[in-house]
Amino acid sequence: MWFPFSRYKVVGHSMEPTFRDGDPLWVNRLSYLFSSPKLDDIVTIQLQGQRGKVLLKKIKKVTKDSKYFVEGLNKTDSYDSRHFGPIDKNKILGKVIKKY
Amino acid sequence: MFLKTIDKIFPPQPVYAHCDIPCGIYDPYQAQVAAHTVVRMVNLLDEVNASSPEPDFDERKRIISRVARLTSVKEEHAETVKREVRIIWGDYFKPEHAEKFPNLHQLVFDIMKLASKARQEVNLEAAEQLLRKVQEFAEIFWTTKDKEPVRVKSTYPTEGELVLPK
């Protein structure tokens, strides 16, 4: 069943100190239905080649061709756009709205 | 409280804040040990001698067996050098590292070529050059980690050095 809000649990350290390993999150999957991701939004993304894994990143830059450069907050321990390049909007699943 | 109870019944799905596997665990130590092993195997291959120009059958068997074993280990460790360096180069190093160390990509290319040469030949010069390049690679790696690299004399029969963080 499809829900507009999803619950996630953080695994890993690339978003510390804001999001720690084990933190539970709410993600709004409708946030970008009629609008575009903005700078500093924390988003969940899904890429090909990651075996379906959902990643947690921050929007650092919007490129001229409307792609999104995402990074982890903990840059020394993050696999992000510095490796796989800017991503399309359709790779962004939703916006993190709350820790609970 | 309510959500925590829900979580227990219907666990939330994981969202990964790291790469494919937890990253941050990189170390050029293994590549250096493997490069030392390649040098050592070439030394041992160079020491293989026959007692006469026409040794008997049993001695030939011993020589062939020894050369086969030494060559096998040399091959395996030269390949280990390539794998370990490739992982650090591909997974750890970022564009800003390459900007700071403009010779990084060429250095990795040289290591790949020298490791192949060390596999193909019994060539002490190539093996020693491979070790030097891997040490140079290790120095760059530790510098990017804000650790001062130091050269420490190894306890190996090669009597070479290891590059470690201070």
PDB file of C-alpha atoms in Angstrom:
ATOM      1  CA  MET A   1       0.000   0.000   0.000  1.00  0.00           C
ATOM      2  CA  TRP A   2       1.292   3.460  -0.892  1.00  0.00           C
ATOM      3  CA  PHE A   3       1.407   6.100   1.871  1.00  0.00           C
ATOM      4  CA  PRO A   4       2.306   9.787   1.452  1.00  0.00           C
ATOM      5  CA  PHE A   5       4.473   9.558   4.563  1.00  0.00           C
ATOM      6  CA  SER A   6       7.134   6.935   5.168  1.00  0.00           C
ATOM      7  CA  ARG A   7       9.034   6.011   8.285  1.00  0.00           C
ATOM      8  CA  TYR A   8      12.732   5.330   8.029  1.00  0.00           C
ATOM      9  CA  LYS A   9      15.564   4.471  10.394  1.00  0.00           C
ATOM     10  CA  VAL A  10      19.032   5.946   9.765  1.00  0.00           C
ATOM     11  CA  VAL A  11      21.844   3.459   9.178  1.00  0.00           C
ATOM     12  CA  GLY A  12      25.373   4.885   9.106  1.00  0.00           C
ATOM     13  CA  HIS A  13      27.232   8.040  10.003  1.00  0.00           C
ATOM     14  CA  SER A  14      27.400  10.218   6.891  1.00  0.00           C
ATOM     15  CA  MET A  15      24.699  12.613   8.175  1.00  0.00           C
ATOM     16  CA  GLU A  16      26.078  13.140  11.659  1.00  0.00           C
ATOM     17  CA  PRO A  17      25.755  15.170  13.778  1.00  0.00           C
ATOM     18  CA  THR A  18      22.218  16.078  12.615  1.00  0.00           C
ATOM     19  CA  PHE A  19      21.089  12.516  12.009  1.00  0.00           C
ATOM     20  CA  ARG A  20      22.707   9.759  13.981  1.00  0.00           C
ATOM     21  CA  ASP A  21      22.826   6.048  13.368  1.00  0.00           C
ATOM     22  CA  GLY A  22      19.486   4.626  14.531  1.00  0.00           C
ATOM     23  CA  ASP A  23      17.487   7.891  14.396  1.00  0.00           C
ATOM     24  CA  PRO A  24      13.897   7.373  13.194  1.00  0.00           C
ATOM     25  CA  LEU A  25      12.575   9.759  10.517  1.00  0.00           C
ATOM     26  CA  TRP A  26       9.390  10.785   8.767  1.00  0.00           C
ATOM     27  CA  VAL A  27       9.669  11.441   5.055  1.00  0.00           C
ATOM     28  CA  ASN A  28       7.021  13.263   3.024  1.00  0.00           C
ATOM     29  CA  ARG A  29       6.798  11.637  -0.385  1.00  0.00           C
ATOM     30  CA  LEU A  30       4.517  14.353  -1.762  1.00  0.00           C
ATOM     31  CA  SER A  31       6.791  17.309  -0.930  1.00  0.00           C
ATOM     32  CA  TYR A  32       8.101  17.612  -4.462  1.00  0.00           C
ATOM     33  CA  LEU A  33       4.957  16.713  -6.351  1.00  0.00           C
ATOM     34  CA  PHE A  34       4.220  20.340  -7.293  1.00  0.00           C
ATOM     35  CA  SER A  35       7.491  21.989  -6.304  1.00  0.00           C
ATOM     36  CA  SER A  36      11.199  21.385  -6.629  1.00  0.00           C
ATOM     37  CA  PRO A  37      13.749  20.444  -3.993  1.00  0.00           C
ATOM     38  CA  LYS A  38      15.490  23.456  -2.473  1.00  0.00           C
ATOM     39  CA  LEU A  39      18.973  24.058  -1.160  1.00  0.00           C
ATOM     40  CA  ASP A  40      19.607  22.490   2.244  1.00  0.00           C
ATOM     41  CA  ASP A  41      16.593  20.172   2.048  1.00  0.00           C
ATOM     42  CA  ILE A  42      17.331  16.789   3.580  1.00  0.00           C
ATOM     43  CA  VAL A  43      16.078  14.175   1.170  1.00  0.00           C
ATOM     44  CA  THR A  44      15.933  10.463   0.594  1.00  0.00           C
ATOM     45  CA  ILE A  45      17.218   9.285  -2.762  1.00  0.00           C
ATOM     46  CA  GLN A  46      17.391   6.014  -4.618  1.00  0.00           C
ATOM     47  CA  LEU A  47      20.012   5.310  -7.257  1.00  0.00           C
ATOM     48  CA  GLN A  48      20.643   2.529  -9.675  1.00  0.00           C
ATOM     49  CA  GLY A  49      23.478   0.250  -8.644  1.00  0.00           C
ATOM     50  CA  GLN A  50      22.818   0.517  -4.908  1.00  0.00           C
ATOM     51  CA  ARG A  51      20.698  -2.642  -4.794  1.00  0.00           C
ATOM     52  CA  GLY A  52      17.537  -0.656  -4.116  1.00  0.00           C
ATOM     53  CA  LYS A  53      18.964   1.054  -1.060  1.00  0.00           C
ATOM     54  CA  VAL A  54      17.522   4.397  -0.031  1.00  0.00           C
ATOM     55  CA  LEU A  55      20.156   7.003   0.867  1.00  0.00           C
ATOM     56  CA  LEU A  56      19.862  10.078   3.072  1.00  0.00           C
ATOM     57  CA  LYS A  57      21.518  13.255   1.752  1.00  0.00           C
ATOM     58  CA  LYS A  58      21.368  17.045   1.733  1.00  0.00           C
ATOM     59  CA  ILE A  59      20.781  19.201  -1.359  1.00  0.00           C
ATOM     60  CA  LYS A  60      23.951  21.257  -1.698  1.00  0.00           C
ATOM     61  CA  LYS A  61      23.516  22.744  -5.131  1.00  0.00           C
ATOM     62  CA  VAL A  62      21.063  22.933  -8.015  1.00  0.00           C
ATOM     63  CA  THR A  63      22.899  22.770 -11.321  1.00  0.00           C
ATOM     64  CA  LYS A  64      22.106  24.815 -14.424  1.00  0.00           C
ATOM     65  CA  ASP A  65      20.424  21.803 -16.019  1.00  0.00           C
ATOM     66  CA  SER A  66      18.112  21.400 -12.978  1.00  0.00           C
ATOM     67  CA  LYS A  67      19.965  18.491 -11.448  1.00  0.00           C
ATOM     68  CA  TYR A  68      20.709  18.207  -7.773  1.00  0.00           C
ATOM     69  CA  PHE A  69      24.135  17.921  -6.182  1.00  0.00           C
ATOM     70  CA  VAL A  70      23.679  16.018  -2.904  1.00  0.00           C
ATOM     71  CA  GLU A  71      26.167  15.470  -0.105  1.00  0.00           C
ATOM     72  CA  GLY A  72      26.348  13.845   3.290  1.00  0.00           C
ATOM     73  CA  LEU A  73      26.836  16.168   6.233  1.00  0.00           C
ATOM     74  CA  ASN A  74      29.824  14.171   7.405  1.00  0.00           C
ATOM     75  CA  LYS A  75      31.923  14.570   4.279  1.00  0.00           C
ATOM     76  CA  THR A  76      34.709  12.242   5.305  1.00  0.00           C
ATOM     77  CA  ASP A  77      32.285   9.321   5.494  1.00  0.00           C
ATOM     78  CA  SER A  78      29.823   9.892   2.712  1.00  0.00           C
ATOM     79  CA  TYR A  79      29.196   8.463  -0.726  1.00  0.00           C
ATOM     80  CA  ASP A  80      27.433  11.230  -2.596  1.00  0.00           C
ATOM     81  CA  SER A  81      27.389  13.492  -5.668  1.00  0.00           C
ATOM     82  CA  ARG A  82      31.134  13.974  -5.328  1.00  0.00           C
ATOM     83  CA  HIS A  83      31.285  10.341  -6.492  1.00  0.00           C
ATOM     84  CA  PHE A  84      28.172   9.752  -8.590  1.00  0.00           C
ATOM     85  CA  GLY A  85      27.536  13.298  -9.830  1.00  0.00           C
ATOM     86  CA  PRO A  86      24.361  15.446  -9.684  1.00  0.00           C
ATOM     87  CA  ILE A  87      21.099  13.517  -9.728  1.00  0.00           C
ATOM     88  CA  ASP A  88      17.744  13.999 -11.457  1.00  0.00           C
ATOM     89  CA  LYS A  89      14.622  14.982  -9.516  1.00  0.00           C
ATOM     90  CA  ASN A  90      13.090  11.570 -10.164  1.00  0.00           C
ATOM     91  CA  LYS A  91      15.812   9.980  -8.011  1.00  0.00           C
ATOM     92  CA  ILE A  92      14.573  11.957  -4.999  1.00  0.00           C
ATOM     93  CA  LEU A  93      11.939  10.004  -3.109  1.00  0.00           C
ATOM     94  CA  GLY A  94      10.908  12.597  -0.562  1.00  0.00           C
ATOM     95  CA  LYS A  95      11.817  15.238   1.949  1.00  0.00           C
ATOM     96  CA  VAL A  96      12.688  14.521   5.541  1.00  0.00           C
ATOM     97  CA  ILE A  97      10.170  16.403   7.664  1.00  0.00           C
ATOM     98  CA  LYS A  98      10.743  15.209  11.187  1.00  0.00           C
ATOM     99  CA  LYS A  99      12.780  13.122  13.548  1.00  0.00           C
ATOM    100  CA  TYR A 100      10.693  11.383  16.146  1.00  0.00           C
TER     101      TYR A 100
ATOM    102  CA  MET B   1       5.583   6.274  22.710  1.00  0.00           C
ATOM    103  CA  PHE B   2       2.851   5.362  20.244  1.00  0.00           C
ATOM    104  CA  LEU B   3       5.256   5.580  17.286  1.00  0.00           C
ATOM    105  CA  LYS B   4       7.881   3.534  19.087  1.00  0.00           C
ATOM    106  CA  THR B   5       5.273   0.826  19.614  1.00  0.00           C
ATOM    107  CA  ILE B   6       4.350   1.012  15.934  1.00  0.00           C
ATOM    108  CA  ASP B   7       8.064   0.733  15.089  1.00  0.00           C
ATOM    109  CA  LYS B   8       8.267  -2.483  17.061  1.00  0.00           C
ATOM    110  CA  ILE B   9       5.335  -4.003  15.228  1.00  0.00           C
ATOM    111  CA  PHE B  10       6.121  -2.562  11.795  1.00  0.00           C
ATOM    112  CA  PRO B  11       9.842  -1.682  11.741  1.00  0.00           C
ATOM    113  CA  PRO B  12      10.689   1.375   9.607  1.00  0.00           C
ATOM    114  CA  GLN B  13      12.738   0.704   6.504  1.00  0.00           C
ATOM    115  CA  PRO B  14      16.423   1.629   6.612  1.00  0.00           C
ATOM    116  CA  VAL B  15      17.703   4.809   4.993  1.00  0.00           C
ATOM    117  CA  TYR B  16      21.421   4.578   4.438  1.00  0.00           C
ATOM    118  CA  ALA B  17      23.693   7.397   5.497  1.00  0.00           C
ATOM    119  CA  HIS B  18      26.749   5.674   4.094  1.00  0.00           C
ATOM    120  CA  CYS B  19      27.899   4.051   0.880  1.00  0.00           C
ATOM    121  CA  ASP B  20      27.298   0.519  -0.308  1.00  0.00           C
ATOM    122  CA  ILE B  21      29.083  -0.874   2.709  1.00  0.00           C
ATOM    123  CA  PRO B  22      30.213   1.292   5.638  1.00  0.00           C
ATOM    124  CA  CYS B  23      33.077   3.300   4.202  1.00  0.00           C
ATOM    125  CA  GLY B  24      35.888   5.074   5.956  1.00  0.00           C
ATOM    126  CA  ILE B  25      37.880   1.872   6.376  1.00  0.00           C
ATOM    127  CA  TYR B  26      40.753   2.297   3.956  1.00  0.00           C
ATOM    128  CA  ASP B  27      44.416   1.552   4.518  1.00  0.00           C
ATOM    129  CA  PRO B  28      47.276   1.175   2.040  1.00  0.00           C
ATOM    130  CA  TYR B  29      49.035  -1.189   4.440  1.00  0.00           C
ATOM    131  CA  GLN B  30      47.914  -4.336   2.641  1.00  0.00           C
ATOM    132  CA  ALA B  31      49.121  -3.005  -0.715  1.00  0.00           C
ATOM    133  CA  GLN B  32      52.544  -2.341   0.793  1.00  0.00           C
ATOM    134  CA  VAL B  33      52.803  -5.798   2.347  1.00  0.00           C
ATOM    135  CA  ALA B  34      51.843  -7.320  -0.997  1.00  0.00           C
ATOM    136  CA  ALA B  35      54.451  -5.205  -2.827  1.00  0.00           C
ATOM    137  CA  HIS B  36      57.107  -6.340  -0.343  1.00  0.00           C
ATOM    138  CA  THR B  37      56.037  -9.919  -0.994  1.00  0.00           C
ATOM    139  CA  VAL B  38      56.489  -9.447  -4.728  1.00  0.00           C
ATOM    140  CA  VAL B  39      60.048  -8.204  -4.129  1.00  0.00           C
ATOM    141  CA  ARG B  40      60.726 -11.138  -1.816  1.00  0.00           C
ATOM    142  CA  MET B  41      59.434 -13.681  -4.329  1.00  0.00           C
ATOM    143  CA  VAL B  42      61.663 -12.242  -7.055  1.00  0.00           C
ATOM    144  CA  ASN B  43      64.644 -12.455  -4.674  1.00  0.00           C
ATOM    145  CA  LEU B  44      63.842 -16.094  -3.920  1.00  0.00           C
ATOM    146  CA  LEU B  45      63.342 -16.894  -7.606  1.00  0.00           C
ATOM    147  CA  ASP B  46      66.726 -15.376  -8.353  1.00  0.00           C
ATOM    148  CA  GLU B  47      68.254 -17.648  -5.727  1.00  0.00           C
ATOM    149  CA  VAL B  48      66.950 -20.839  -7.319  1.00  0.00           C
ATOM    150  CA  ASN B  49      69.944 -22.739  -8.661  1.00  0.00           C
ATOM    151  CA  ALA B  50      70.658 -26.157 -10.108  1.00  0.00           C
ATOM    152  CA  SER B  51      73.654 -28.143  -8.907  1.00  0.00           C
ATOM    153  CA  SER B  52      74.753 -28.775 -12.488  1.00  0.00           C
ATOM    154  CA  PRO B  53      73.795 -27.808 -16.049  1.00  0.00           C
ATOM    155  CA  GLU B  54      72.006 -31.154 -16.330  1.00  0.00           C
ATOM    156  CA  PRO B  55      70.428 -31.915 -12.933  1.00  0.00           C
ATOM    157  CA  ASP B  56      68.826 -35.298 -12.361  1.00  0.00           C
ATOM    158  CA  PHE B  57      65.087 -35.856 -12.538  1.00  0.00           C
ATOM    159  CA  ASP B  58      64.407 -35.472  -8.800  1.00  0.00           C
ATOM    160  CA  GLU B  59      66.291 -32.181  -8.653  1.00  0.00           C
ATOM    161  CA  ARG B  60      64.431 -30.907 -11.698  1.00  0.00           C
ATOM    162  CA  LYS B  61      61.149 -31.755  -9.997  1.00  0.00           C
ATOM    163  CA  ARG B  62      62.200 -29.847  -6.880  1.00  0.00           C
ATOM    164  CA  ILE B  63      63.270 -26.828  -8.924  1.00  0.00           C
ATOM    165  CA  ILE B  64      60.085 -26.818 -10.973  1.00  0.00           C
ATOM    166  CA  SER B  65      57.959 -27.134  -7.848  1.00  0.00           C
ATOM    167  CA  ARG B  66      59.821 -24.311  -6.113  1.00  0.00           C
ATOM    168  CA  VAL B  67      59.637 -21.980  -9.107  1.00  0.00           C
ATOM    169  CA  ALA B  68      55.929 -22.771  -9.517  1.00  0.00           C
ATOM    170  CA  ARG B  69      55.167 -21.971  -5.881  1.00  0.00           C
ATOM    171  CA  LEU B  70      57.206 -18.763  -5.834  1.00  0.00           C
ATOM    172  CA  THR B  71      55.678 -17.619  -9.106  1.00  0.00           C
ATOM    173  CA  SER B  72      52.176 -18.364  -7.873  1.00  0.00           C
ATOM    174  CA  VAL B  73      52.667 -16.247  -4.750  1.00  0.00           C
ATOM    175  CA  LYS B  74      54.294 -13.461  -6.791  1.00  0.00           C
ATOM    176  CA  GLU B  75      51.301 -13.439  -9.137  1.00  0.00           C
ATOM    177  CA  GLU B  76      48.804 -13.434  -6.308  1.00  0.00           C
ATOM    178  CA  HIS B  77      50.434 -10.575  -4.425  1.00  0.00           C
ATOM    179  CA  ALA B  78      50.985  -8.423  -7.501  1.00  0.00           C
ATOM    180  CA  GLU B  79      47.258  -8.795  -8.099  1.00  0.00           C
ATOM    181  CA  THR B  80      46.604  -7.870  -4.465  1.00  0.00           C
ATOM    182  CA  VAL B  81      48.569  -4.657  -4.969  1.00  0.00           C
ATOM    183  CA  LYS B  82      46.368  -3.788  -7.932  1.00  0.00           C
ATOM    184  CA  ARG B  83      43.151  -4.591  -6.088  1.00  0.00           C
ATOM    185  CA  GLU B  84      44.015  -2.700  -2.899  1.00  0.00           C
ATOM    186  CA  VAL B  85      45.237   0.382  -4.745  1.00  0.00           C
ATOM    187  CA  ARG B  86      42.235   0.314  -7.051  1.00  0.00           C
ATOM    188  CA  ILE B  87      39.797   0.235  -4.108  1.00  0.00           C
ATOM    189  CA  ILE B  88      41.413   3.214  -2.395  1.00  0.00           C
ATOM    190  CA  TRP B  89      41.738   5.108  -5.653  1.00  0.00           C
ATOM    191  CA  GLY B  90      38.176   4.388  -6.776  1.00  0.00           C
ATOM    192  CA  ASP B  91      36.295   4.508  -3.480  1.00  0.00           C
ATOM    193  CA  TYR B  92      38.261   6.781  -1.172  1.00  0.00           C
ATOM    194  CA  PHE B  93      39.968   9.440  -3.267  1.00  0.00           C
ATOM    195  CA  LYS B  94      37.835  12.380  -4.342  1.00  0.00           C
ATOM    196  CA  PRO B  95      38.329  15.058  -7.022  1.00  0.00           C
ATOM    197  CA  GLU B  96      39.764  17.505  -4.469  1.00  0.00           C
ATOM    198  CA  HIS B  97      42.478  14.964  -3.611  1.00  0.00           C
ATOM    199  CA  ALA B  98      43.408  14.679  -7.277  1.00  0.00           C
ATOM    200  CA  GLU B  99      43.567  18.468  -7.478  1.00  0.00           C
ATOM    201  CA  LYS B 100      45.877  18.624  -4.490  1.00  0.00           C
ATOM    202  CA  PHE B 101      48.026  15.750  -5.785  1.00  0.00           C
ATOM    203  CA  PRO B 102      48.011  16.149  -9.573  1.00  0.00           C
ATOM    204  CA  ASN B 103      50.250  13.088 -10.002  1.00  0.00           C
ATOM    205  CA  LEU B 104      47.744  10.779  -8.276  1.00  0.00           C
ATOM    206  CA  HIS B 105      46.104   9.324 -11.384  1.00  0.00           C
ATOM    207  CA  GLN B 106      49.419   8.848 -13.150  1.00  0.00           C
ATOM    208  CA  LEU B 107      50.807   7.181 -10.039  1.00  0.00           C
ATOM    209  CA  VAL B 108      47.923   4.691  -9.949  1.00  0.00           C
ATOM    210  CA  PHE B 109      48.376   4.034 -13.667  1.00  0.00           C
ATOM    211  CA  ASP B 110      52.085   3.373 -13.071  1.00  0.00           C
ATOM    212  CA  ILE B 111      51.287   0.998 -10.208  1.00  0.00           C
ATOM    213  CA  MET B 112      48.890  -0.985 -12.403  1.00  0.00           C
ATOM    214  CA  LYS B 113      51.470  -1.278 -15.176  1.00  0.00           C
ATOM    215  CA  LEU B 114      54.331  -2.155 -12.832  1.00  0.00           C
ATOM    216  CA  ALA B 115      52.235  -4.774 -11.020  1.00  0.00           C
ATOM    217  CA  SER B 116      51.461  -6.381 -14.383  1.00  0.00           C
ATOM    218  CA  LYS B 117      55.137  -6.284 -15.315  1.00  0.00           C
ATOM    219  CA  ALA B 118      56.021  -7.843 -11.962  1.00  0.00           C
ATOM    220  CA  ARG B 119      53.580 -10.639 -12.712  1.00  0.00           C
ATOM    221  CA  GLN B 120      54.822 -11.234 -16.236  1.00  0.00           C
ATOM    222  CA  GLU B 121      58.543 -11.186 -15.494  1.00  0.00           C
ATOM    223  CA  VAL B 122      61.070 -12.143 -12.851  1.00  0.00           C
ATOM    224  CA  ASN B 123      62.256  -8.579 -12.680  1.00  0.00           C
ATOM    225  CA  LEU B 124      63.717  -7.195  -9.463  1.00  0.00           C
ATOM    226  CA  GLU B 125      63.913  -3.658 -10.796  1.00  0.00           C
ATOM    227  CA  ALA B 126      60.190  -3.669 -11.664  1.00  0.00           C
ATOM    228  CA  ALA B 127      59.286  -5.180  -8.273  1.00  0.00           C
ATOM    229  CA  GLU B 128      61.306  -2.594  -6.374  1.00  0.00           C
ATOM    230  CA  GLN B 129      59.898   0.216  -8.479  1.00  0.00           C
ATOM    231  CA  LEU B 130      56.410  -1.113  -7.742  1.00  0.00           C
ATOM    232  CA  LEU B 131      57.138  -0.986  -4.013  1.00  0.00           C
ATOM    233  CA  ARG B 132      58.420   2.592  -4.275  1.00  0.00           C
ATOM    234  CA  LYS B 133      55.292   3.695  -6.144  1.00  0.00           C
ATOM    235  CA  VAL B 134      53.015   1.998  -3.619  1.00  0.00           C
ATOM    236  CA  GLN B 135      54.871   3.766  -0.805  1.00  0.00           C
ATOM    237  CA  GLU B 136      54.389   7.065  -2.619  1.00  0.00           C
ATOM    238  CA  PHE B 137      50.677   6.236  -2.946  1.00  0.00           C
ATOM    239  CA  ALA B 138      50.522   5.492   0.801  1.00  0.00           C
ATOM    240  CA  GLU B 139      52.158   8.851   1.571  1.00  0.00           C
ATOM    241  CA  ILE B 140      49.508  10.679  -0.454  1.00  0.00           C
ATOM    242  CA  PHE B 141      46.764   8.662   1.242  1.00  0.00           C
ATOM    243  CA  TRP B 142      47.891   9.491   4.785  1.00  0.00           C
ATOM    244  CA  THR B 143      48.454  13.137   3.885  1.00  0.00           C
ATOM    245  CA  THR B 144      44.838  13.406   2.706  1.00  0.00           C
ATOM    246  CA  LYS B 145      43.834  11.975   6.084  1.00  0.00           C
ATOM    247  CA  ASP B 146      45.742  14.826   7.775  1.00  0.00           C
ATOM    248  CA  LYS B 147      48.195  12.282   9.157  1.00  0.00           C
ATOM    249  CA  GLU B 148      51.884  12.852   8.691  1.00  0.00           C
ATOM    250  CA  PRO B 149      53.264   9.841   6.818  1.00  0.00           C
ATOM    251  CA  VAL B 150      56.459   8.335   8.183  1.00  0.00           C
ATOM    252  CA  ARG B 151      58.710   5.674   6.716  1.00  0.00           C
ATOM    253  CA  VAL B 152      59.405   2.839   9.126  1.00  0.00           C
ATOM    254  CA  LYS B 153      61.919   0.112   8.500  1.00  0.00           C
ATOM    255  CA  SER B 154      60.052  -3.158   8.067  1.00  0.00           C
ATOM    256  CA  THR B 155      61.057  -6.403   9.736  1.00  0.00           C
ATOM    257  CA  TYR B 156      60.695  -8.222   6.434  1.00  0.00           C
ATOM    258  CA  PRO B 157      63.570 -10.021   4.678  1.00  0.00           C
ATOM    259  CA  THR B 158      63.289  -7.388   1.940  1.00  0.00           C
ATOM    260  CA  GLU B 159      64.573  -4.889   4.531  1.00  0.00           C
ATOM    261  CA  GLY B 160      62.429  -2.261   2.898  1.00  0.00           C
ATOM    262  CA  GLU B 161      60.243   0.372   4.507  1.00  0.00           C
ATOM    263  CA  LEU B 162      56.575   0.749   5.299  1.00  0.00           C
ATOM    264  CA  VAL B 163      54.749   4.058   5.119  1.00  0.00           C
ATOM    265  CA  LEU B 164      52.576   4.511   8.193  1.00  0.00           C
ATOM    266  CA  PRO B 165      50.717   7.410   9.814  1.00  0.00           C
ATOM    267  CA  LYS B 166      52.739   9.128  12.521  1.00  0.00           C
TER     268      LYS B 166
END
